[in-house]
Amino acid sequence: MIDLIRPIRSLLLVVALFLAILVVACVTVPGPATEELDEEGALHLSGLCFGPYLDGQSPSLTGPLPPEQIRELLAVIANSTDSVRSYGNDNGLDAIGRYSHEIGKKAAIGAWLSRNRTLNEQQIDTLIQMGQYGEADVLIVGSETLLRADLTKAELLGYIERVKKAVPGVPVTTAETYGIYLHNPELFTAVDQVYVHIHPYWDGVGVDTAVDTVDEAYSSLLQRAGSRPVVIAETGWPSAGEPNGAAVPSMENAEQYLRAFTAWADREQVSYFYFEAFDEAWKKDSEGEVGANWGLWNHDGQPKYGLLGGRTTGVTPMSGSSFTRTTGGIPKMTISGRTFVAIGPLPTSLETSRKW
């Protein structure tokens, strides 16, 4: 008698695996917005870079931030994004992941790494704890540390590997400019997801062609990333400050870029964190006037462009999923024993000329 049960079971397993691939494709990264504008005409963003420092506050001068301040600022942006990205985890910032989850947002939590190795140890230890406590959906080990030459490549890779071993259930990455990634291919194999900064303003590109630059850089990274998801971890346009080549800060140009970029990201189904939620006056000391004017909301919590604050329309994070890492370092998602590996198209190459 022919045994039909075994081939039927095999077929069902293949079908289940295929369905799982479709379902969990965007579980660990900020989901691309399903619509550029909601029904009320308000933009909904895949993710937002979140700095909770008000005027007169800064990471170097301010002690622990009041929990109610962080909660209130998260509430301002809650209807405009699916995900929040943070940069450091001291002075009360370690609560960002927990508070984000409380309001249904995913959290990409950072450890701020500098030339101070003692503080680096504290940042890494706290990042690991947050990952182990379930307060982060992605762990970001440093932001532009190689660009600033604060760490050697070997040091950064060591920190990344340390966090990956300590928190095997959460994707681990580092955030760098696209030029740094392209010049350091070891980063692609070290991270679970490619978190990249693409800023046409810092490249001196005019606003009319800025999104073309983003598209070319993003395509170049997809080619190098292989199966790893690529997330634009920063992009934006300043509303005031000094011109950089053909890139001119203004309210009009910032709104033009916001509209053009989100339309492109929606069309191409790109996951991103827009830079940034609020204007941060403290950045003026290190970056000039332009550094204080990247926010979509001003320091009073008022939207600057009249395009923000609608009902949530983005991809909803799935429940019951987990992240697993293969021995080769290729990121996968598993749900009920079924595995997903992201595959990207083949694009062109590009290098960056970003200057600070």
PDB file of C-alpha atoms in Angstrom, residues 11 22 42 59 77 150 169 208 224 228-229 287 295 298 316 339:
ATOM      1  CA  LEU A  11       3.881  19.365   1.516  1.00  0.00           C
ATOM      2  CA  LEU A  22       5.530  36.118   4.324  1.00  0.00           C
ATOM      3  CA  ALA A  42      -1.145  63.227   8.551  1.00  0.00           C
ATOM      4  CA  PRO A  59      23.672  64.671  28.072  1.00  0.00           C
ATOM      5  CA  ILE A  77       5.030  61.336  18.896  1.00  0.00           C
ATOM      6  CA  ASP A 150      36.335  57.089  18.839  1.00  0.00           C
ATOM      7  CA  GLY A 169      17.421  36.427  21.313  1.00  0.00           C
ATOM      8  CA  ASP A 208      15.689  68.450  -5.330  1.00  0.00           C
ATOM      9  CA  ARG A 224      26.555  44.259   0.101  1.00  0.00           C
ATOM     10  CA  ARG A 228      20.662  41.004   6.246  1.00  0.00           C
ATOM     11  CA  PRO A 229      17.848  43.570   6.471  1.00  0.00           C
ATOM     12  CA  GLU A 287      27.392  71.163  15.272  1.00  0.00           C
ATOM     13  CA  GLY A 295      13.378  68.008  14.682  1.00  0.00           C
ATOM     14  CA  ASN A 298      10.056  72.127  18.020  1.00  0.00           C
ATOM     15  CA  THR A 316       1.866  46.198  13.669  1.00  0.00           C
ATOM     16  CA  THR A 339      12.372  30.236   9.792  1.00  0.00           C
TER      17      THR A 339
END
